[in-house]
Amino acid sequence: MAEASQGGKTGQSLSGQVATTSGQAAVAALPAVDSPQDYERLYRHSTCEGEAFWAEQARCIDWLRPFEQVKNVSYATEDLHIRWYEDGLLNVCVNCVDRHLATRRDKTAILWQGDAPADTRSISYGELHTQVCRLANGLQAQGIDSGDRVVIYMPMVPEAVFAMLACARIGAVHSVVFGGFSANALADRIIDCGAKMVITADAGVRGGKSIPLKANVDAALARAGTECVDAVLVLERSGADIAWQAGRDIWYHELVARQADRHSAAGVGAEHPLFVLYTSGSTGKPKGLQHCSGGYLVYAAATFRYVFDYREDDVYWCTADIGWITGHSYVVYGPLANGATTVMFEGVPNYPDLGRFGQIIDRYRVSLFYTAPTAVRTLMSDADAALAGSGRDSLRLLACAGEPINPGVWRWYSDAFGNGRCPVIDTWWQTETGGVMIAPLPKATALKPGSATRPFFGIEPQLVDANSDILTGAADGHLVILDAWPGQARTIWGDHQRFIDTYFSTHPGMYFTGDGARRDADGDYWITGRVDDVLNVSGHRLGTAEIESATVSHPAVAEAAVVGFPHPIKGEAIYIYATPVAGIEANTELTAELCAWVRKELGPVATPDRVQWTPGLPKTRSGKIMRRILRKIAADDFASLGDTSTLAEPGVVEELIAGRLNRA
Ligand code: WTA
């Protein structure tokens, strides 16, 4: 294996100076994208000479052994494989940390803002290197090897980033689980990926409240058994009282205190898995999307640079939690690969008050700001409070992701929050895509409130109809991507067939996004939302099937169906229709109990908003629940229910309408 040794002068230059010069020089040699013509020219190059384009982008990161083969992809369902730069060797952590030491050792890598306004830390690239090396040594001392899985269940603190990078450094595969998921959800993920270690904190602190992370890990491991996980690394974050299992639990600070500041990092093949990240689908349990090392990093780094028009002196803040793909690609890997200063925030937009985002922007002079539409809607709900106490004049670009942003919210974000001075970059993408796929580029794309506009370089979106026929011109259809790109997920952990079935079978030969979209006469894309049974609640993806199975696991529930309904802040909210088991009387106590149950099963992210008890559900004669009807009733829009003649018992619908919980 190639060595990027940190041990002495030679090693330093291998992983530091030599590397830095090559990647930086490659970035400097790229053509600027300052006008619509520049975009058109580079887009044409990126799609007509795709391999050349992606080779140029890949040279912006440092390889321990250069690749020769750029692309090796087949979308054919009988032999589906996606490989980029497969003969290249690199270390993702060295790219995000070591290679900046020569030129950016004292530059701030992470600007951390704790939940409490007085709680702050600033971590330079030099310090980041020390911390990550110590932890990498510690993980290896604990017997973690290349390819082992490590689950990270942590609050938004720098140690969570150290943990991701330390895993990357030793070739271990991290799987970050969002702190808002329950012990059960955590157990499912631990079991599915066969984690050897869990890294957590005693408790998280968010919005002034404590989140019992360690207690959740204990409960998860009680369920998962001890077959795979043999160590739990615990960061002391809050000082909360926790249970301790000797022989299994290890204090983070004790482990790293014993380790050396330097660590010799080996290279991994470009296709070596970097992480597995779980996301919800329309059926079954969450799936672990597996991302690779080389192509993923190239894509995260390139999109970060172009989409945010990143410059060396920017202070960049993405508010996403690292438990989501946005946190992976645009809090950690994209910014750090570019040597940027990334702000990391532990708290929530409305604590201690709604002015928090603006205050943090002013305090750190944030120039690039990336958040979710749901956060913007939260701010808008009390605009005076949200804008009070900050001028936000350091901003030069605003961006958003995760769900559709409606034009009114877009305008408020631009005019009020951004003082009318910043472009709003609406980025469409997914856990599966690894990075931004459709978005305007700040200096090269005409903005349209509510539209994600144009594809990123190398991305070929299309709209298709139910027969997989490509629609031309202005059209409305299923959004597909025709060809591969380096950042896309390679498979579903442990279930390649499910990967093929989910993404490459509906429209053969194309990647199917699960979203619908419209293309206008100018060729700009407008995402219309999921076309499957996946909800988007406050920008979080939740499968209705998962919520249904959590609901029916309650002993008082015989049957349930879950749909989304429009919600002014969350975008979409959870509406449960439930049938009690015979002899049980549904009342408000049972409703409260059921909500608490689902919350405990899946986590606070999946707290139901409405529970309507019903003696029956509308079904076809073959027994299929007619969700279309349930969605309409939940939205209080039942004037045109469409064809109900196929229902087994049409009377059920009248009853559901009479008992509906949302009324204008
Ligand atoms: C939705 C988040 C409209 C979409 C990065 C997608 C969006 C799902 C946008 C992926 C956007 C994401 N406009 N809808 N700009 N961005 N979505 O995996 O339905 O958490 O399929 O990735 O969010 O959610 P995920």
XYZ file of C-alpha atoms and ligand atoms in Angstrom:
689
model
C 0.000 0.000 0.000
C 1.172 3.529 -0.694
C 2.119 5.378 2.435
C 1.403 8.973 3.238
C 3.534 8.748 6.320
C 3.358 11.503 8.891
C 6.368 10.189 10.710
C 9.120 12.420 9.408
C 10.113 15.047 6.904
C 9.722 12.838 3.898
C 6.267 11.717 4.926
C 5.264 15.286 5.594
C 6.090 16.287 2.065
C 4.358 13.278 0.574
C 1.012 13.870 2.214
C 1.424 17.613 2.548
C 3.408 19.771 0.186
C 3.666 17.647 -2.923
C 0.026 16.813 -2.727
C -1.078 20.361 -2.024
C 0.683 21.800 -5.021
C -0.750 19.328 -7.497
C -4.390 19.630 -6.422
C -4.251 23.396 -6.041
C -2.571 23.848 -9.378
C -5.270 21.754 -11.021
C -7.987 23.931 -9.449
C -6.242 27.086 -10.631
C -6.035 25.721 -14.166
C -9.798 25.171 -14.476
C -11.749 27.589 -16.655
C -13.802 30.233 -14.821
C -17.588 30.057 -14.958
C -18.596 33.704 -14.914
C -21.314 33.927 -17.545
C -24.101 31.909 -19.134
C -21.780 31.293 -22.104
C -19.123 29.882 -19.790
C -21.695 27.550 -18.294
C -22.928 26.392 -21.702
C -19.413 25.786 -22.930
C -18.301 23.802 -19.893
C -21.601 21.930 -19.707
C -21.186 20.836 -23.319
C -17.631 19.710 -22.621
C -18.748 17.866 -19.445
C -21.388 15.877 -21.277
C -19.805 15.425 -24.719
C -16.346 14.651 -23.334
C -17.470 13.368 -19.978
C -14.414 11.291 -19.170
C -12.039 14.160 -19.957
C -14.096 16.528 -17.813
C -14.201 14.145 -14.848
C -10.499 13.445 -15.141
C -9.807 17.207 -14.945
C -12.002 17.485 -11.847
C -10.396 14.445 -10.253
C -6.945 16.013 -10.559
C -8.116 18.682 -8.101
C -7.736 16.127 -5.348
C -4.555 14.274 -4.539
C -3.949 10.675 -5.447
C -1.374 8.430 -3.865
C -1.452 6.471 -7.092
C -2.993 8.252 -10.079
C -5.934 6.632 -11.853
C -5.794 5.639 -15.464
C -9.276 4.341 -15.969
C -11.797 7.155 -15.456
C -15.134 5.418 -15.832
C -16.427 1.884 -15.816
C -20.203 1.897 -15.637
C -23.094 -0.250 -16.714
C -26.721 0.585 -15.964
C -27.908 -2.730 -17.397
C -29.932 -4.447 -14.687
C -28.257 -7.811 -15.250
C -24.792 -6.345 -14.696
C -25.213 -3.072 -12.868
C -21.960 -1.536 -11.706
C -20.680 1.985 -11.205
C -16.939 2.554 -10.873
C -14.854 5.680 -11.264
C -11.081 6.072 -11.090
C -10.995 2.453 -10.012
C -7.246 1.926 -10.329
C -6.465 5.116 -8.370
C -5.405 5.118 -4.744
C -6.150 7.957 -2.332
C -6.861 8.815 1.266
C -9.943 10.983 1.782
C -8.785 12.287 5.153
C -5.359 13.266 3.823
C -7.175 15.226 1.117
C -9.371 17.016 3.652
C -6.662 17.679 6.220
C -2.992 16.904 5.580
C -2.679 18.433 2.170
C -3.723 21.825 3.531
C -1.008 21.899 6.180
C 1.638 23.409 3.927
C -0.450 26.458 3.082
C -3.287 26.574 5.589
C -1.966 25.167 8.854
C -3.241 28.156 10.853
C -6.374 28.735 8.816
C -9.599 27.922 10.668
C -11.078 24.650 9.464
C -14.039 24.435 11.830
C -15.744 27.356 13.519
C -17.944 25.718 16.095
C -20.926 27.403 17.687
C -22.460 25.510 20.595
C -26.075 25.468 21.585
C -25.408 28.132 24.208
C -24.286 31.386 22.544
C -21.182 31.647 24.755
C -19.983 28.175 23.809
C -17.599 28.441 20.850
C -14.450 26.773 19.490
C -12.192 27.471 16.580
C -10.157 24.616 15.141
C -7.318 25.277 12.712
C -6.242 22.815 10.043
C -3.157 22.111 12.153
C -5.291 21.305 15.198
C -7.706 19.276 13.082
C -4.774 17.201 11.887
C -3.608 16.492 15.437
C -7.081 15.582 16.662
C -7.850 13.322 13.736
C -4.485 11.563 13.944
C -4.955 10.868 17.650
C -8.385 9.423 17.111
C -7.233 7.382 14.107
C -4.494 5.896 16.284
C -7.064 5.265 19.016
C -9.456 3.488 16.667
C -6.658 1.283 15.413
C -5.581 0.568 18.975
C -9.131 -0.630 19.545
C -8.768 -3.037 16.675
C -10.735 -1.118 14.046
C -9.435 -2.045 10.615
C -9.966 -0.932 7.073
C -13.458 -1.961 5.958
C -14.907 -2.233 9.490
C -18.095 -0.277 10.091
C -18.316 2.379 12.780
C -21.641 3.958 13.706
C -21.420 7.615 14.728
C -24.368 8.814 16.834
C -23.281 12.222 18.018
C -24.354 15.795 18.531
C -23.065 18.517 16.191
C -19.672 18.899 17.844
C -16.204 18.938 16.233
C -15.485 15.460 17.585
C -18.182 14.129 15.257
C -16.162 15.454 12.315
C -12.957 14.088 13.841
C -14.687 10.722 14.034
C -15.750 10.772 10.377
C -12.299 11.815 9.228
C -10.504 9.336 11.506
C -12.600 6.526 10.023
C -11.798 7.741 6.515
C -8.137 7.904 7.444
C -7.942 4.240 8.403
C -10.348 3.032 5.721
C -13.135 2.236 8.204
C -16.646 2.814 6.869
C -18.653 5.286 8.919
C -22.382 5.313 9.246
C -23.647 8.477 10.881
C -27.064 8.144 12.485
C -28.953 11.376 13.152
C -29.330 12.116 16.888
C -33.079 12.581 16.385
C -33.518 8.880 15.658
C -34.686 6.553 18.403
C -32.862 3.652 20.022
C -34.850 1.264 17.816
C -33.952 3.061 14.617
C -30.334 3.121 15.774
C -30.424 -0.615 16.520
C -31.767 -1.362 13.019
C -28.877 0.544 11.469
C -26.244 -1.010 13.741
C -27.493 -4.481 12.867
C -27.865 -3.808 9.156
C -24.323 -2.545 8.673
C -22.781 -4.902 11.239
C -21.030 -2.109 13.128
C -18.024 -3.011 15.239
C -18.005 0.210 17.239
C -20.395 3.010 18.140
C -19.082 6.517 18.777
C -21.463 8.662 20.807
C -21.660 11.314 23.549
C -23.051 11.142 27.069
C -25.869 13.425 25.954
C -26.512 15.981 23.252
C -27.611 19.537 23.914
C -30.034 21.140 21.498
C -32.321 24.092 22.021
C -31.505 23.967 25.751
C -32.724 20.386 25.986
C -30.730 17.270 26.667
C -30.810 14.326 24.230
C -29.926 11.024 25.931
C -27.581 9.686 23.277
C -25.667 7.220 25.433
C -28.868 5.848 26.984
C -30.207 5.331 23.459
C -27.035 3.488 22.478
C -27.386 1.266 25.558
C -30.980 0.467 24.629
C -30.057 -0.103 20.982
C -27.267 -2.503 21.904
C -29.524 -4.337 24.323
C -31.657 -5.051 21.269
C -28.915 -5.509 18.713
C -27.025 -7.895 20.966
C -23.278 -7.849 21.374
C -22.450 -9.930 18.333
C -20.984 -7.119 16.330
C -20.389 -4.053 18.536
C -17.653 -4.615 21.050
C -16.805 -1.039 21.965
C -18.684 2.192 22.607
C -16.597 5.334 22.534
C -18.227 8.056 24.641
C -17.495 11.759 24.345
C -18.139 13.772 27.474
C -20.280 16.578 26.142
C -22.832 17.475 28.793
C -21.692 15.788 31.998
C -25.026 13.972 32.206
C -25.242 10.876 34.404
C -24.960 7.763 32.286
C -24.829 4.024 32.778
C -21.405 2.511 32.168
C -20.601 -0.948 30.932
C -17.047 -1.799 31.899
C -15.117 -3.600 29.199
C -17.295 -2.134 26.474
C -17.554 1.609 27.140
C -14.507 3.828 26.704
C -14.179 7.558 27.323
C -13.182 9.420 24.196
C -10.833 11.750 26.089
C -9.077 8.840 27.782
C -8.540 7.013 24.523
C -7.138 9.982 22.597
C -4.961 11.146 25.512
C -2.859 8.014 25.127
C -2.255 8.463 21.383
C 0.429 10.031 19.246
C -0.243 13.273 17.334
C 0.836 11.749 14.083
C -0.592 8.941 12.104
C 0.598 7.211 9.018
C -2.284 7.100 6.552
C -2.531 4.399 3.929
C -4.258 4.815 0.616
C -7.437 2.984 -0.318
C -8.774 2.151 -3.750
C -11.092 4.795 -5.202
C -14.057 2.438 -4.914
C -13.378 1.573 -1.274
C -16.550 2.474 0.680
C -16.257 5.743 2.597
C -19.621 5.636 4.292
C -23.042 4.085 4.475
C -25.918 6.467 5.084
C -29.450 5.269 5.726
C -32.438 6.836 4.082
C -36.089 5.988 3.749
C -37.668 4.440 0.724
C -41.247 3.762 -0.200
C -41.134 0.190 1.040
C -39.513 -1.756 3.818
C -36.755 -0.702 6.132
C -34.399 2.208 5.512
C -31.684 1.401 3.033
C -27.991 1.994 3.590
C -26.695 3.885 0.593
C -23.049 3.081 0.106
C -20.772 5.847 -1.104
C -17.208 5.369 -2.257
C -13.996 7.258 -1.559
C -12.640 8.657 -4.838
C -15.636 9.576 -6.968
C -17.592 10.842 -3.985
C -14.811 13.172 -2.893
C -14.219 14.464 -6.412
C -17.926 15.212 -6.755
C -18.385 16.784 -3.303
C -15.321 18.971 -3.857
C -16.288 20.065 -7.384
C -19.908 20.858 -6.593
C -18.869 22.798 -3.486
C -16.490 24.917 -5.537
C -18.864 25.715 -8.398
C -22.292 25.821 -6.777
C -21.237 28.174 -3.978
C -18.690 30.018 -6.123
C -16.270 29.296 -3.275
C -13.285 31.579 -2.655
C -10.392 31.152 -0.266
C -11.479 33.870 2.172
C -15.111 32.794 2.441
C -16.678 31.807 5.734
C -19.146 29.124 4.847
C -22.024 27.850 6.946
C -24.284 24.930 6.152
C -26.862 24.368 8.900
C -27.486 20.688 8.109
C -26.841 18.008 10.702
C -24.053 15.584 9.840
C -26.630 12.809 10.206
C -27.901 13.723 6.732
C -26.206 13.677 3.355
C -26.127 17.485 3.261
C -24.018 17.402 6.406
C -21.673 14.805 4.918
C -21.079 16.540 1.608
C -21.422 20.207 2.561
C -20.475 20.516 6.223
C -17.574 18.085 6.080
C -16.170 16.642 2.846
C -16.834 19.342 0.212
C -15.633 22.302 2.289
C -12.668 20.537 3.903
C -11.474 19.101 0.589
C -11.299 22.712 -0.590
C -9.511 23.968 2.522
C -12.503 26.098 3.491
C -13.633 27.393 6.876
C -16.826 25.553 7.743
C -19.147 26.725 10.505
C -20.708 23.982 12.573
C -23.746 24.740 14.719
C -24.990 22.542 17.515
C -28.312 24.265 18.114
C -31.609 25.150 16.474
C -32.828 28.310 14.702
C -35.140 29.440 17.501
C -33.014 29.063 20.615
C -32.513 31.206 22.646
C -34.524 33.246 20.126
C -35.438 33.322 16.465
C -32.634 35.765 15.695
C -30.009 33.061 16.222
C -29.062 32.377 12.589
C -28.566 36.079 11.870
C -26.530 36.549 15.038
C -24.204 33.682 14.134
C -23.824 35.041 10.588
C -22.801 38.423 12.006
C -20.513 36.977 14.663
C -18.481 34.919 12.188
C -18.963 37.188 9.171
C -20.482 34.286 7.227
C -20.388 34.906 3.470
C -21.982 31.695 2.125
C -25.067 30.347 3.869
C -26.821 27.060 3.104
C -29.991 25.921 4.857
C -33.318 24.146 4.326
C -36.567 25.796 3.234
C -38.211 24.589 6.451
C -35.734 26.707 8.439
C -36.496 29.711 6.246
C -40.211 29.189 6.834
C -39.568 29.008 10.577
C -37.797 32.373 10.392
C -40.535 33.850 8.236
C -43.187 32.829 10.748
C -41.940 35.707 12.927
C -39.861 37.772 10.555
C -39.283 40.665 12.939
C -37.815 38.389 15.564
C -35.771 36.514 12.963
C -34.168 39.669 11.584
C -33.761 41.498 14.897
C -30.260 41.999 16.221
C -28.362 41.217 13.031
C -27.457 42.987 9.787
C -26.222 39.923 7.845
C -24.191 42.205 5.609
C -21.305 39.731 5.304
C -23.478 37.410 3.185
C -22.844 37.151 -0.532
C -24.730 33.954 -1.355
C -27.745 32.098 0.034
C -28.564 28.504 -0.785
C -31.148 25.903 0.145
C -31.786 22.190 -0.266
C -33.915 19.296 0.830
C -37.427 20.192 -0.306
C -39.213 22.506 -2.684
C -38.987 26.191 -1.775
C -42.037 28.104 -2.856
C -41.533 31.441 -4.621
C -42.829 33.524 -1.677
C -40.378 31.918 0.718
C -37.579 32.250 -1.853
C -38.285 35.997 -2.180
C -38.339 36.572 1.566
C -35.055 34.683 1.900
C -33.557 36.826 -0.836
C -35.082 40.228 -0.058
C -35.423 40.259 3.722
C -32.868 37.787 5.035
C -30.276 38.528 2.354
C -31.071 42.259 2.145
C -31.706 41.843 -1.577
C -27.989 41.486 -2.264
C -27.458 37.731 -2.621
C -28.351 35.150 -5.241
C -30.516 32.323 -3.875
C -29.179 28.976 -5.046
C -31.880 26.295 -4.855
C -30.064 22.958 -5.012
C -31.853 19.748 -5.894
C -30.204 16.455 -4.983
C -30.544 13.323 -2.851
C -28.733 11.016 -0.435
C -28.252 8.737 -3.434
C -26.641 11.384 -5.634
C -23.866 12.297 -3.178
C -23.869 15.954 -4.198
C -25.857 18.705 -5.886
C -27.371 17.708 -9.229
C -29.528 20.614 -10.377
C -28.837 24.175 -9.267
C -28.113 27.593 -10.694
C -24.482 28.714 -10.683
C -24.164 32.139 -9.062
C -22.653 34.096 -11.933
C -23.860 32.004 -14.828
C -27.553 31.200 -14.409
C -30.636 33.428 -14.494
C -32.460 32.792 -11.217
C -36.136 31.903 -10.982
C -37.804 31.780 -7.564
C -38.890 28.188 -6.977
C -36.810 26.579 -9.709
C -33.585 24.615 -9.246
C -32.928 25.611 -12.897
C -30.023 23.824 -14.648
C -28.063 20.615 -14.284
C -24.587 20.608 -12.797
C -21.701 19.747 -15.112
C -21.761 16.183 -16.324
C -25.369 15.622 -15.204
C -27.976 14.778 -17.835
C -31.473 15.007 -16.389
C -34.480 14.047 -18.451
C -38.223 13.755 -17.993
C -39.927 10.517 -18.937
C -43.505 9.300 -19.045
C -44.879 6.076 -17.583
C -43.528 4.145 -20.590
C -40.008 5.485 -20.028
C -40.270 7.540 -23.193
C -38.221 10.711 -23.029
C -40.294 13.883 -23.168
C -38.888 16.812 -25.099
C -39.319 20.558 -24.676
C -41.550 21.924 -21.942
C -42.931 18.879 -20.133
C -43.919 17.270 -16.862
C -42.799 13.774 -15.902
C -40.626 11.496 -13.832
C -37.163 12.914 -13.269
C -34.403 10.557 -14.398
C -30.665 10.939 -14.936
C -29.339 9.403 -18.121
C -25.700 8.758 -17.416
C -23.515 8.123 -14.373
C -21.538 10.675 -12.350
C -18.695 10.077 -9.888
C -20.613 11.011 -6.723
C -23.494 8.612 -7.031
C -24.135 5.813 -4.531
C -22.650 2.501 -5.620
C -25.085 0.132 -4.023
C -27.311 -0.486 -1.024
C -25.257 -2.007 1.770
C -25.770 -5.749 1.659
C -28.540 -5.643 -0.931
C -27.372 -4.869 -4.453
C -30.567 -6.277 -5.933
C -32.652 -3.754 -4.001
C -30.405 -1.011 -5.396
C -31.064 -2.221 -8.926
C -34.788 -2.677 -8.344
C -35.253 0.706 -6.689
C -33.288 2.946 -9.018
C -32.657 1.221 -12.342
C -35.689 -0.941 -13.081
C -38.602 1.501 -13.328
C -37.016 3.221 -16.316
C -34.470 0.773 -17.731
C -31.058 2.169 -18.537
C -31.606 5.314 -16.452
C -31.282 6.325 -12.818
C -34.795 7.000 -11.462
C -34.871 9.686 -8.779
C -38.335 9.016 -7.339
C -39.154 12.690 -7.948
C -41.447 14.335 -10.428
C -40.431 17.511 -12.224
C -41.504 20.032 -14.803
C -39.274 21.618 -17.409
C -40.277 25.038 -18.669
C -39.814 26.520 -22.122
C -36.375 27.886 -21.138
C -35.206 24.411 -20.158
C -35.267 25.115 -16.398
C -36.317 22.376 -13.990
C -38.982 22.723 -11.291
C -39.071 19.801 -8.865
C -42.659 18.908 -8.028
C -41.963 16.380 -5.263
C -41.865 12.649 -4.650
C -43.889 10.398 -6.892
C -43.618 7.501 -4.429
C -44.751 7.015 -0.822
C -41.911 8.971 0.725
C -42.721 12.007 2.871
C -40.557 15.066 3.298
C -41.160 16.412 6.800
C -39.062 19.479 7.610
C -36.651 18.384 4.916
C -36.328 14.881 6.435
C -37.166 11.891 4.316
C -39.575 9.454 5.943
C -41.158 6.407 4.385
C -44.883 5.978 4.988
C -44.285 2.217 5.195
C -41.962 2.650 8.190
C -44.417 4.900 10.012
C -47.214 2.442 9.278
C -45.324 -0.491 10.669
C -44.427 1.508 13.807
C -48.129 2.391 14.169
C -49.500 -1.109 13.795
C -46.929 -2.426 16.262
C -49.004 -0.658 18.950
C -51.242 -3.308 20.552
C -54.415 -1.193 20.195
C -54.018 -0.682 16.438
C -55.432 -3.219 14.002
C -54.561 -1.444 10.792
C -53.128 1.889 9.691
C -52.333 4.016 6.687
C -50.048 7.033 6.679
C -50.040 9.966 4.293
C -48.595 13.463 4.252
C -50.495 16.737 4.235
C -49.274 20.269 3.478
C -47.929 22.082 6.531
C -46.925 25.766 6.633
C -43.585 25.250 8.429
C -42.708 21.579 7.992
C -43.642 21.489 4.328
C -45.288 18.155 4.829
C -46.653 16.640 8.048
C -47.689 13.150 9.132
C -51.354 12.089 9.051
C -52.201 8.659 10.420
C -55.460 6.849 9.768
C -55.763 4.047 12.304
C -58.315 1.339 12.991
C -58.462 0.210 16.623
C -58.582 -3.502 17.400
C -62.077 -4.794 18.118
C -63.333 -3.850 21.560
C -60.932 -0.936 22.057
C -62.372 2.529 22.256
C -60.274 5.192 20.609
C -60.085 8.393 22.637
C -57.708 11.301 23.152
C -55.574 9.352 25.632
C -55.091 6.589 23.101
C -54.182 9.179 20.471
C -51.538 10.701 22.747
C -50.250 7.251 23.598
C -50.002 6.294 19.940
C -48.124 9.503 19.065
C -45.657 8.840 21.885
C -45.328 5.250 20.686
C -44.446 6.151 17.116
C -42.055 8.793 18.381
C -40.351 6.229 20.566
C -40.226 3.634 17.779
C -38.752 5.911 15.128
C -37.569 9.045 16.928
C -38.739 12.639 17.318
C -38.339 13.249 13.561
C -41.353 11.019 12.976
C -43.757 12.475 15.553
C -47.286 12.217 14.075
C -49.224 15.429 13.593
C -52.712 13.930 13.200
C -54.287 10.639 14.164
C -57.738 9.950 12.783
C -59.399 6.839 14.165
C -61.613 5.069 11.728
C -63.535 1.819 11.641
C -62.151 1.087 8.175
C -59.828 2.207 5.389
C -60.756 2.734 1.755
C -59.580 -0.300 -0.188
C -59.886 -1.656 -3.654
C -61.617 -4.993 -4.044
C -58.215 -6.586 -4.191
C -57.423 -5.130 -0.765
C -55.110 -2.278 -1.753
C -55.402 0.858 0.388
C -56.302 3.849 -1.769
C -53.823 6.414 -0.531
C -54.798 8.923 -3.197
C -58.138 9.308 -1.430
C -56.561 9.438 2.007
C -54.161 12.163 0.879
C -57.035 14.266 -0.428
C -59.042 13.936 2.771
C -55.973 14.798 4.876
C -55.466 17.887 2.749
C -59.122 18.865 3.254
C -59.530 18.733 -0.493
C -62.120 16.094 -1.160
C -64.357 17.804 -3.721
C -62.770 15.786 -6.520
C -61.860 12.407 -5.118
C -61.721 10.902 -8.560
C -62.913 7.440 -9.261
C -64.110 5.673 -6.123
C -66.102 3.035 -7.946
C -63.423 0.420 -7.431
C -63.720 0.678 -3.660
C -64.810 -2.380 -1.755
C -66.924 -0.306 0.649
C -67.631 3.188 -0.698
C -69.303 4.203 2.578
C -65.934 4.336 4.354
C -65.041 7.478 2.448
C -68.062 9.418 3.723
C -67.144 8.490 7.245
C -63.537 9.545 6.806
C -64.589 12.896 5.367
C -66.971 13.504 8.268
C -64.225 12.775 10.782
C -61.383 14.618 9.020
C -59.007 16.553 11.238
C -57.867 19.282 8.849
C -60.540 21.829 8.015
C -60.116 25.189 6.381
C -36.295 16.467 -2.080
C -31.432 15.919 0.567
C -37.240 20.213 -4.243
C -36.559 15.538 -3.251
C -30.325 16.672 -0.175
C -35.473 14.500 -3.108
C -35.902 18.709 -3.124
C -35.341 14.379 -1.626
C -34.797 19.587 -3.248
C -33.969 13.921 -1.206
C -35.009 20.847 -3.903
C -34.163 17.781 -2.225
N -36.247 21.102 -4.377
N -37.105 19.022 -3.626
N -34.049 21.758 -4.028
N -33.741 18.979 -2.677
N -35.465 17.617 -2.475
O -32.063 12.228 0.389
O -37.843 14.960 -3.108
O -32.595 13.775 2.312
O -35.791 13.276 -3.715
O -31.375 14.563 0.285
O -35.605 15.692 -1.113
O -33.817 13.978 0.192
P -32.458 13.574 0.862
